PDB file of C-alpha atoms and ligand atoms in Angstrom:
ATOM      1  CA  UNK A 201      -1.607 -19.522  11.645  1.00 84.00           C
ATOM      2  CA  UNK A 202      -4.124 -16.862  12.937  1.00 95.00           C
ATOM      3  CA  UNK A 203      -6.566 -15.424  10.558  1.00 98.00           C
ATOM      4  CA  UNK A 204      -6.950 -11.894  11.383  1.00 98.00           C
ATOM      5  CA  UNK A 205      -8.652 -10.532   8.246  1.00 98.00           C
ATOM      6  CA  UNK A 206     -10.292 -13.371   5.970  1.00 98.00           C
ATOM      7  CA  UNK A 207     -10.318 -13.552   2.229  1.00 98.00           C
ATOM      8  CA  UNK A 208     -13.520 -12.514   1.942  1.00 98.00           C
ATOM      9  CA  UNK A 209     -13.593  -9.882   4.117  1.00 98.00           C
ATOM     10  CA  UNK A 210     -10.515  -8.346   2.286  1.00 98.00           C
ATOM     11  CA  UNK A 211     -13.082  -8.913  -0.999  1.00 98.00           C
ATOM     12  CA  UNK A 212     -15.842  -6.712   0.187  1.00 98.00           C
ATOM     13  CA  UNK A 213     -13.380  -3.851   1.309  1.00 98.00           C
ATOM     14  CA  UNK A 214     -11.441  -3.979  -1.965  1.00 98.00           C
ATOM     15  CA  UNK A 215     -14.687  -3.561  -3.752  1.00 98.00           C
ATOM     16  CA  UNK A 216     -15.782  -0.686  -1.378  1.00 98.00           C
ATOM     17  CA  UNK A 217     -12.638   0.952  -2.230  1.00 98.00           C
ATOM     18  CA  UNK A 218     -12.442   0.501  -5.700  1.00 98.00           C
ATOM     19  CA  UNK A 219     -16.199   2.052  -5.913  1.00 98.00           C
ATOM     20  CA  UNK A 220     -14.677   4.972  -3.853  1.00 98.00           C
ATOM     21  CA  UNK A 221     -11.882   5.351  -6.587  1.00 98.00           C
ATOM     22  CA  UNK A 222     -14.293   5.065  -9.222  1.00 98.00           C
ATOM     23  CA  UNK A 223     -16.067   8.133  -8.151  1.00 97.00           C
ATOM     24  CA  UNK A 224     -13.105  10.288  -7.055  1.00 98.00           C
ATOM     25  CA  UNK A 225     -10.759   9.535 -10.407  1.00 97.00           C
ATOM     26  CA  UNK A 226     -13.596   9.923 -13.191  1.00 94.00           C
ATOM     27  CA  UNK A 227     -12.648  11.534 -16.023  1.00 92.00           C
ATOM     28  CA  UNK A 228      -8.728  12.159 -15.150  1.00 91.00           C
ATOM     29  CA  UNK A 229      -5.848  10.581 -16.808  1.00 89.00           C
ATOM     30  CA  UNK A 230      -3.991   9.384 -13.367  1.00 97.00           C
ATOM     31  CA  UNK A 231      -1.847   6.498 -12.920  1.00 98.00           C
ATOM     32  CA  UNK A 232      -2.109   3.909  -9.965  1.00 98.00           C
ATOM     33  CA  UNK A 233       1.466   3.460  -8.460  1.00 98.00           C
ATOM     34  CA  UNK A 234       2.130   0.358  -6.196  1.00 98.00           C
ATOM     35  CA  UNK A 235       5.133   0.508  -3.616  1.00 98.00           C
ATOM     36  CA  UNK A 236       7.459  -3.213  -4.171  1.00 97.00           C
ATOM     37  CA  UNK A 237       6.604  -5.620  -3.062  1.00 96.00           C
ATOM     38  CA  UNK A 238       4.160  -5.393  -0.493  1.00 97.00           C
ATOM     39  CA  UNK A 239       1.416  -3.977  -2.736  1.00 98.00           C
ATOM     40  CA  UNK A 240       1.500  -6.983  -5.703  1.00 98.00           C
ATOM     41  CA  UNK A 241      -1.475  -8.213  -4.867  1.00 98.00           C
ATOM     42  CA  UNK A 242      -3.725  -5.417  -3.634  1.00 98.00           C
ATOM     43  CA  UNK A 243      -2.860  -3.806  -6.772  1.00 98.00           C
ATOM     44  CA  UNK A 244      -4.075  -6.535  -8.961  1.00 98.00           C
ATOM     45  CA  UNK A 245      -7.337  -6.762  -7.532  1.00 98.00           C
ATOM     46  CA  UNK A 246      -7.854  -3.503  -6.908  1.00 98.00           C
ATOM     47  CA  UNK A 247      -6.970  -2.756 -10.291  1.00 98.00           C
ATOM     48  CA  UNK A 248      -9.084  -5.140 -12.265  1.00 98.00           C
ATOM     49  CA  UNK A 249     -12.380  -3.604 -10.333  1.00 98.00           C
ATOM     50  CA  UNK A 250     -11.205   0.150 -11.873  1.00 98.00           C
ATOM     51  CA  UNK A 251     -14.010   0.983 -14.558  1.00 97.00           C
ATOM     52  CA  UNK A 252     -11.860   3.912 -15.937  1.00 96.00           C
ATOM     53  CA  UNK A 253      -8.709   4.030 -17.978  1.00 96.00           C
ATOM     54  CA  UNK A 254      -5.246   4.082 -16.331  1.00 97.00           C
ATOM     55  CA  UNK A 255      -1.829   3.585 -16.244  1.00 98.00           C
ATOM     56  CA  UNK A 256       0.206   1.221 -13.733  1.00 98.00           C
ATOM     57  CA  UNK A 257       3.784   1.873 -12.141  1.00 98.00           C
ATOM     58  CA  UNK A 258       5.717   0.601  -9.381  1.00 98.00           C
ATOM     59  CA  UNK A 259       8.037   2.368  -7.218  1.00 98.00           C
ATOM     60  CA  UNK A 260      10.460   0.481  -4.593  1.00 97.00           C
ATOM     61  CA  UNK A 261      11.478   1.747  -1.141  1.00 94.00           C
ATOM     62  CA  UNK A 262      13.372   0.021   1.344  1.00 86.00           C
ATOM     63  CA  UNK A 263      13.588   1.376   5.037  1.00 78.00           C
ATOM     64  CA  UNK A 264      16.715  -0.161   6.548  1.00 67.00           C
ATOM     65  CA  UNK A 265      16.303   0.600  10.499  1.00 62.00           C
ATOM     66  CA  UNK A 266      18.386  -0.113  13.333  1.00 53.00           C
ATOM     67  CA  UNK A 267      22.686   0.273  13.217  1.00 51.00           C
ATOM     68  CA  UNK A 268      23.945   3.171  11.706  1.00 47.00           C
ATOM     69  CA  UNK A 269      21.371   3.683   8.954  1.00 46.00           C
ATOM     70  CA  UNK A 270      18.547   3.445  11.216  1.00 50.00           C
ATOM     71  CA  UNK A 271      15.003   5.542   9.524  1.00 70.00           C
ATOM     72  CA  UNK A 272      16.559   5.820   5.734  1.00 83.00           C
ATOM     73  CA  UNK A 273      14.541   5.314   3.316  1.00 90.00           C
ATOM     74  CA  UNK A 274      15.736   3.973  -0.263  1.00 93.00           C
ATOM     75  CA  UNK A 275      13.816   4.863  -3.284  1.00 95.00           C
ATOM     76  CA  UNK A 276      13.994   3.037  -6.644  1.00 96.00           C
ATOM     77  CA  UNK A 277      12.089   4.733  -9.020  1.00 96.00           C
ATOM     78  CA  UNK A 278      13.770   2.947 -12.086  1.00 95.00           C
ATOM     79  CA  UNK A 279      10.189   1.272 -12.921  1.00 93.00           C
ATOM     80  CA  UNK A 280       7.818   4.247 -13.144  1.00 97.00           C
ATOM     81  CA  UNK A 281       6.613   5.538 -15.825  1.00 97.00           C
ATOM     82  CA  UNK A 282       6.501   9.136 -16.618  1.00 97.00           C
ATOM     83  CA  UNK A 283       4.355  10.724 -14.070  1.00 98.00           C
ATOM     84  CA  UNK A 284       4.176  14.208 -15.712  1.00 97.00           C
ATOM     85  CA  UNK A 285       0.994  15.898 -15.588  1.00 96.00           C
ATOM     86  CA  UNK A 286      -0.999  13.106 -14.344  1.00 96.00           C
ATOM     87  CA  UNK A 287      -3.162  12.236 -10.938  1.00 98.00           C
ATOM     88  CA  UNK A 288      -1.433   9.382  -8.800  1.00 98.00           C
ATOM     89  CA  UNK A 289      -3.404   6.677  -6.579  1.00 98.00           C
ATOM     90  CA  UNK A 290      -0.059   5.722  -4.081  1.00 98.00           C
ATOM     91  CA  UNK A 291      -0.733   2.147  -3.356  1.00 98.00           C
ATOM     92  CA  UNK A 292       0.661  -0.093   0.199  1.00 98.00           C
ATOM     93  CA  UNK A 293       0.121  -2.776   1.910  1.00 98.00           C
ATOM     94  CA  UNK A 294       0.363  -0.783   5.358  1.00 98.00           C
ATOM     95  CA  UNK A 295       0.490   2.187   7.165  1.00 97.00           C
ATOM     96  CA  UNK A 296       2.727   1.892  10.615  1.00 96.00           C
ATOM     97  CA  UNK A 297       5.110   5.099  11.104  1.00 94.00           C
ATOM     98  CA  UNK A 298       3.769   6.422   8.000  1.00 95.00           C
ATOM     99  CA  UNK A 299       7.717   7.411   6.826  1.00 94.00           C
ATOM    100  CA  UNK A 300       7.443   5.290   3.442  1.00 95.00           C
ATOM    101  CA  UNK A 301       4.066   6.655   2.426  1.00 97.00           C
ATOM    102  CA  UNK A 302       4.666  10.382   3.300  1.00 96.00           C
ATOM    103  CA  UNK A 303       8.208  10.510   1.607  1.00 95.00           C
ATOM    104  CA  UNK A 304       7.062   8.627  -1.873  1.00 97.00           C
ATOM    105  CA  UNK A 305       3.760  11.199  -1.742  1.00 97.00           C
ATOM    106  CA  UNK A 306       6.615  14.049  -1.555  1.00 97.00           C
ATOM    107  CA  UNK A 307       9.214  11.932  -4.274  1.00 97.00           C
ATOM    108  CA  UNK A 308       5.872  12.022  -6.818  1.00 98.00           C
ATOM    109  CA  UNK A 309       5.258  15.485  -6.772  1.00 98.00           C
ATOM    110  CA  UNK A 310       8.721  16.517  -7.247  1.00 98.00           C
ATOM    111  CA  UNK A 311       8.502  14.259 -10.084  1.00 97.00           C
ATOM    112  CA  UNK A 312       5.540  16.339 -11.918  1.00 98.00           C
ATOM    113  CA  UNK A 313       2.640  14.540 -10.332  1.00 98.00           C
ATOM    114  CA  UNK A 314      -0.434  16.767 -10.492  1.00 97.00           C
ATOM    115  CA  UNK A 315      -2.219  15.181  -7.311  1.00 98.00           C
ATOM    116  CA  UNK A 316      -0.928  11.965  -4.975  1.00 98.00           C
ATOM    117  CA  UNK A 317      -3.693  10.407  -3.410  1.00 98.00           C
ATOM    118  CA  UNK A 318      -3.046   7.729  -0.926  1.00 98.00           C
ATOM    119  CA  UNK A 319      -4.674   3.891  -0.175  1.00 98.00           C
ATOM    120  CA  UNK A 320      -3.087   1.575   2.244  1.00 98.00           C
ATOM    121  CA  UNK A 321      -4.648  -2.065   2.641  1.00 98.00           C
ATOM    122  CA  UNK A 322      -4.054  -1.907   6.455  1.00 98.00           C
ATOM    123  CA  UNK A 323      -3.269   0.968   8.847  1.00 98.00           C
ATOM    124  CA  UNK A 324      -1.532  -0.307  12.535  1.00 97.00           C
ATOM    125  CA  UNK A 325      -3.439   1.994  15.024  1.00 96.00           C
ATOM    126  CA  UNK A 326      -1.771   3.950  17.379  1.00 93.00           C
ATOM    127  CA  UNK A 327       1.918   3.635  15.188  1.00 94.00           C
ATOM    128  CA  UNK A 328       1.978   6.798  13.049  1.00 94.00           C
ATOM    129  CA  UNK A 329       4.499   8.976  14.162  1.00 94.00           C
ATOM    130  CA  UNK A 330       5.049  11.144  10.672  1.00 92.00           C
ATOM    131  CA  UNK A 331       1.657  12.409  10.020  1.00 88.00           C
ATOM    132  CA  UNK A 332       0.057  11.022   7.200  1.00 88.00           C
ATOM    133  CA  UNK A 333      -3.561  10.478   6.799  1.00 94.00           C
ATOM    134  CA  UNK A 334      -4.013   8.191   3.722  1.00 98.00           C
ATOM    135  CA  UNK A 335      -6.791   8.948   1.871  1.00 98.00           C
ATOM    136  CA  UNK A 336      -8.173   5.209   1.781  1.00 98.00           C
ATOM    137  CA  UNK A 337      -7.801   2.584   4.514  1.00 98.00           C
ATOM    138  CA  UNK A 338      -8.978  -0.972   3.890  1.00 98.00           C
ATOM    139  CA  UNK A 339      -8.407  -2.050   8.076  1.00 98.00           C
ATOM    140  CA  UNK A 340      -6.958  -0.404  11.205  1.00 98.00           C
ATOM    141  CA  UNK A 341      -5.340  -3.500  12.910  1.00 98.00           C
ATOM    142  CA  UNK A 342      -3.275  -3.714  15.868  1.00 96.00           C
ATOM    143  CA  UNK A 343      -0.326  -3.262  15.986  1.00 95.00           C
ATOM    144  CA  UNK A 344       1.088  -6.800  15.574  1.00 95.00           C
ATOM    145  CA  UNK A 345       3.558  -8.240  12.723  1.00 95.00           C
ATOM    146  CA  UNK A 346       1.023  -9.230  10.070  1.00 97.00           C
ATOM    147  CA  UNK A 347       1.860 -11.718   6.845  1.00 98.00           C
ATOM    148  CA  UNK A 348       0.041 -12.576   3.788  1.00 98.00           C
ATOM    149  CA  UNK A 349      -2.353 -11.219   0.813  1.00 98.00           C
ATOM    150  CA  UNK A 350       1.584  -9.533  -0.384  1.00 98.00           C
ATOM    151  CA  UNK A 351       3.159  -9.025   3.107  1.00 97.00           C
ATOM    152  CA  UNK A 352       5.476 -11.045   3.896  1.00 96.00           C
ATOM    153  CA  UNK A 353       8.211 -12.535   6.256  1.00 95.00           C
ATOM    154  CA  UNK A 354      11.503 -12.645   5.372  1.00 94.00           C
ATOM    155  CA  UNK A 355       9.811 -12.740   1.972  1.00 93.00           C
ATOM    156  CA  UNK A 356       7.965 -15.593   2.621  1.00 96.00           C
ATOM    157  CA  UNK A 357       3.858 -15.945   3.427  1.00 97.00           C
ATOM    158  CA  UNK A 358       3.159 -13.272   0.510  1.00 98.00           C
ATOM    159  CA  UNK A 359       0.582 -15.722  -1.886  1.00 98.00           C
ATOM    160  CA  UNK A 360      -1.853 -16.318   1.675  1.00 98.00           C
ATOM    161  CA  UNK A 361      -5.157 -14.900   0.196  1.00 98.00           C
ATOM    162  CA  UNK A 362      -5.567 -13.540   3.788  1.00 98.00           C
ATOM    163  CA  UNK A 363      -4.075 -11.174   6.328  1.00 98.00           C
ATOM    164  CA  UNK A 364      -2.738 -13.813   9.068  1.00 98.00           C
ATOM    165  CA  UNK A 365      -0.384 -13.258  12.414  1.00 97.00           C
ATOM    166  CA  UNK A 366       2.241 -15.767  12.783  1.00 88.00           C
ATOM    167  CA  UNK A 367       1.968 -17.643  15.693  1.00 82.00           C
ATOM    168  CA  UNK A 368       5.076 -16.421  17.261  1.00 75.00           C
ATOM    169  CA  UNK A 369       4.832 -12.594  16.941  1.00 58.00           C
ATOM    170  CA  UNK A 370       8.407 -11.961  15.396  1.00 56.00           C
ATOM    171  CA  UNK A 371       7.723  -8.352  16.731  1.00 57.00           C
TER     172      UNK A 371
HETATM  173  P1  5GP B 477       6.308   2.725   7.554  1.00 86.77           P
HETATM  174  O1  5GP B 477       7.230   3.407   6.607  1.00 86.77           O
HETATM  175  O2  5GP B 477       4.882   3.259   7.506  1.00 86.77           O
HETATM  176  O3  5GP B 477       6.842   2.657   8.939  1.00 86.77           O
HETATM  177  O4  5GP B 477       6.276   1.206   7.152  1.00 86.77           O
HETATM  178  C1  5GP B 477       5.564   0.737   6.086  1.00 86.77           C
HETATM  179  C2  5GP B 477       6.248  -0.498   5.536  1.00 86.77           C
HETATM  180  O5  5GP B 477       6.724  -1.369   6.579  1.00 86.77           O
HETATM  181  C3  5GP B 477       5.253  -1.290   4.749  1.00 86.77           C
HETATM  182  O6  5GP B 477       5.325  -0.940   3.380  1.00 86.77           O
HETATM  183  C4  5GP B 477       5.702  -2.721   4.990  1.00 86.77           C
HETATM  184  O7  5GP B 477       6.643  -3.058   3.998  1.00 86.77           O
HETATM  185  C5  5GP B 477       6.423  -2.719   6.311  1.00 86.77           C
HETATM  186  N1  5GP B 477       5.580  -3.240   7.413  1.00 86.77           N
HETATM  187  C6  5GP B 477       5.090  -2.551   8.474  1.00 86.77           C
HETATM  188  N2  5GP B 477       4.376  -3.336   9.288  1.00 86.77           N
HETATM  189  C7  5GP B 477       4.387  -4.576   8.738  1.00 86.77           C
HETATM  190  C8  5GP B 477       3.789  -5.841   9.121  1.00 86.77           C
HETATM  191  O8  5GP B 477       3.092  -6.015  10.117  1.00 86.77           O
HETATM  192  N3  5GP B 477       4.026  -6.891   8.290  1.00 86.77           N
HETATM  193  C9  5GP B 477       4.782  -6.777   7.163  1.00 86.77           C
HETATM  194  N4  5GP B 477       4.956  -7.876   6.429  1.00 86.77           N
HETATM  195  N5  5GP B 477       5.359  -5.608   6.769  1.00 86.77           N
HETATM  196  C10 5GP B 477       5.153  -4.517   7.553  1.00 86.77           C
HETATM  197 MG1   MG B 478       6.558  -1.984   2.049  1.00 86.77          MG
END
């Protein structure tokens, strides 16, 4: 197993973030919303380092590519809370075409949302083809198939307190 981000390292940027987030959310009632299941553990710790109140939801979307459904995107919003009136922080593990974070900003709104902002753990450079600028970025990487700290493969790897690459590139 390559380590391509360390545990620490991943430390010292959630902490950097969550500072960031402290300054930007002050004194609104927002809610932070991680995407399933990718986002478990960033939202945990990035959570926990929050000094202001706030609510939690989750949000699922699965992006079945390839055959005859290739590029849809299915949303399960079952889990959220009521979103009415209220700031979001959009929460994922990583940014590559940028279609799941740029259609769940879009899904929040329409669902009363005040404001969406946007934080992705990891952003694959050179991949976005649906422009969408997230408003917080942990690491650009390059673009290879990365596991661990919640990402997984075929839902394994996800509890690895660090960003790894296995050591036969599945991509
Ligand atoms: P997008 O919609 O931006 O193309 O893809 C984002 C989603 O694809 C992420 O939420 C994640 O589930 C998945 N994904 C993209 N690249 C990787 C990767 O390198 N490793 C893992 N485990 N998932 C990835
Ligand atoms: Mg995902």
């Amino acid at each position: 197993m390559d380590v391509l981000i360390p545990e620490a390292e991943i430390r010292r940027r959630v902490d950097a973030i969550a500072a960031e987030v402290n300054r930007d959310f002050a004194g609104r009632p927002f809610t932070v919303i991680g995407i399933l299941t990718g986002s478990l553990v960033f939202l945990a710790d990035l959570i926990r380092l929050i000094e202001h109140p706030h609510q939690i939801g989750l949000i699922q979307a699965s992006s079945y590519r390839g055959g005859t459904t290739s590029g849809t995107l299915v949303v399960n919003d079952g889990l959220l809370p009521d979103i009415k009136g209220r700031h979001v922080l959009l929460l994922d593990d990583i940014l590559d075409t940028g279609q799941t974070l740029s259609r769940l900003v879009e899904h929040l709104l329409h669902k009363g949302a005040v404001s969406v902002k946007t934080c992705v753990l990891l952003r694959k450079i050179g991949r976005q083809t649906i422009p969408c600028e997230p408003d917080y970025t942990g690491f650009s990487i390059p673009n290879k198939f990365v596991i661990g700290y919640g990402l997984d493969f075929a839902d394994d790897y996800r509890h690895l307190p660090f960003i790894g690459v296995l050591p036969d590139d599945p991509k």
